[in-house]
XYZ file of C-alpha atoms in Angstrom:
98
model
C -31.548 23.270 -3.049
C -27.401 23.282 -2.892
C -25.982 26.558 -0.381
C -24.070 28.474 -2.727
C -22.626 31.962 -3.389
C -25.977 32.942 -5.244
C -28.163 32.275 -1.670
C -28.219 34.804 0.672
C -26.823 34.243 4.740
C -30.207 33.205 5.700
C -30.455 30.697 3.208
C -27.414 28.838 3.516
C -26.075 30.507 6.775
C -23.670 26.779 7.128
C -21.998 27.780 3.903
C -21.470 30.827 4.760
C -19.768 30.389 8.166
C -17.255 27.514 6.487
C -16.253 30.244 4.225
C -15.569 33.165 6.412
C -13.855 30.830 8.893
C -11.294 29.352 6.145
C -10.717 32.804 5.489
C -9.649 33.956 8.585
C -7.847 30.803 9.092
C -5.883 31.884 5.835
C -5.533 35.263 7.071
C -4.327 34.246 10.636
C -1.545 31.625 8.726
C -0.085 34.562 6.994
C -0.098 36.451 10.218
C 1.561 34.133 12.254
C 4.266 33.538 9.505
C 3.341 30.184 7.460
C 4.363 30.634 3.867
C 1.436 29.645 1.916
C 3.131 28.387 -0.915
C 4.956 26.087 0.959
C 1.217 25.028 3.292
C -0.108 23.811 -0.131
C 3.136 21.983 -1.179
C 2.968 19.948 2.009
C -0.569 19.395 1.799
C -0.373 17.918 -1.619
C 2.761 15.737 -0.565
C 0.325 14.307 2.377
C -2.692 13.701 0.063
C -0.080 11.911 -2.053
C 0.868 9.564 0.511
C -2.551 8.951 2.075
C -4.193 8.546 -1.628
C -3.339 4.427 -2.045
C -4.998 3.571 1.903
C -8.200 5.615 0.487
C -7.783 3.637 -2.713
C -7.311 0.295 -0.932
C -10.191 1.385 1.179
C -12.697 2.240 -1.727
C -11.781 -1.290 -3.013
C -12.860 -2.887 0.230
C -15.924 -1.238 0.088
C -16.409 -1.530 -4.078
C -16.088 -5.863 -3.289
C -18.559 -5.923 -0.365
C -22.210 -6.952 -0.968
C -23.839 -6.341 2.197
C -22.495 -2.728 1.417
C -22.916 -2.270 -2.123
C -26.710 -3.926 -1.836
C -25.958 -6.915 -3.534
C -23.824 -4.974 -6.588
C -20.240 -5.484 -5.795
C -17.669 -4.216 -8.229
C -16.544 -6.353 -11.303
C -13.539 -8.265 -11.857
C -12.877 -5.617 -14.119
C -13.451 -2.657 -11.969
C -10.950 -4.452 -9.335
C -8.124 -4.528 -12.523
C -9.248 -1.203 -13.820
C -9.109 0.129 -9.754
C -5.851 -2.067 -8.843
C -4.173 -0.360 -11.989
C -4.744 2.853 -10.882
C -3.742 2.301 -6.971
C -0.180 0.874 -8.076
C 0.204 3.919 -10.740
C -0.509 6.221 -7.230
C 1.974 3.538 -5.590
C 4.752 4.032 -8.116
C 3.994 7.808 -8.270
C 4.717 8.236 -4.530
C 7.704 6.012 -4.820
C 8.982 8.063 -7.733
C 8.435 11.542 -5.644
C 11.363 10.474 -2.822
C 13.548 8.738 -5.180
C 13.959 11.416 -8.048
């Protein structure tokens, strides 16, 4: 059974913790001065630029068949997956040139 908000502590006591902790990590940013706004702006930026090295990574691991048991990915899901990684490419390019 999945920890959610519908368990109580004792059920999913794990879930529980992560969330008051993020909290007061939230609440002790805004006490100490970080503009929120501007946290998830720079976050986002970041996933942007680390987003094609997990792409090229999931491609690694899509094409190897001691790690996909013997079902590596197709020759189209390395076109469909290699179209998508240079759109994320182009997309991060575009963000510091415009």
């Amino acid at each position: 059974m999945a920890p959610g908000l519908d368990k109580e502590l004792k059920q999913a006591r794990a879930f529980y913790i992560l969330i008051f902790l993020s909290t007061g990590v939230g609440v002790g940013l805004d006490f100490i001065g970080i503009n929120p706004v501007k946290a998830l702006y720079w976050t986002a930026v970041i996933n942007g630029l680390l987003a094609p090295f997990l792409l090229v990574a999931i491609l690694v691991v899509a094409s190897d068949k001691k790690l996909m048991q013997g079902q590596p990915s197709s020759r189209l899901g390395w076109i469909r997956r290699g179209d998508h990684y240079s759109g994320n490419v182009r997309r991060g390019i575009a963000m510091f040139v415009v």
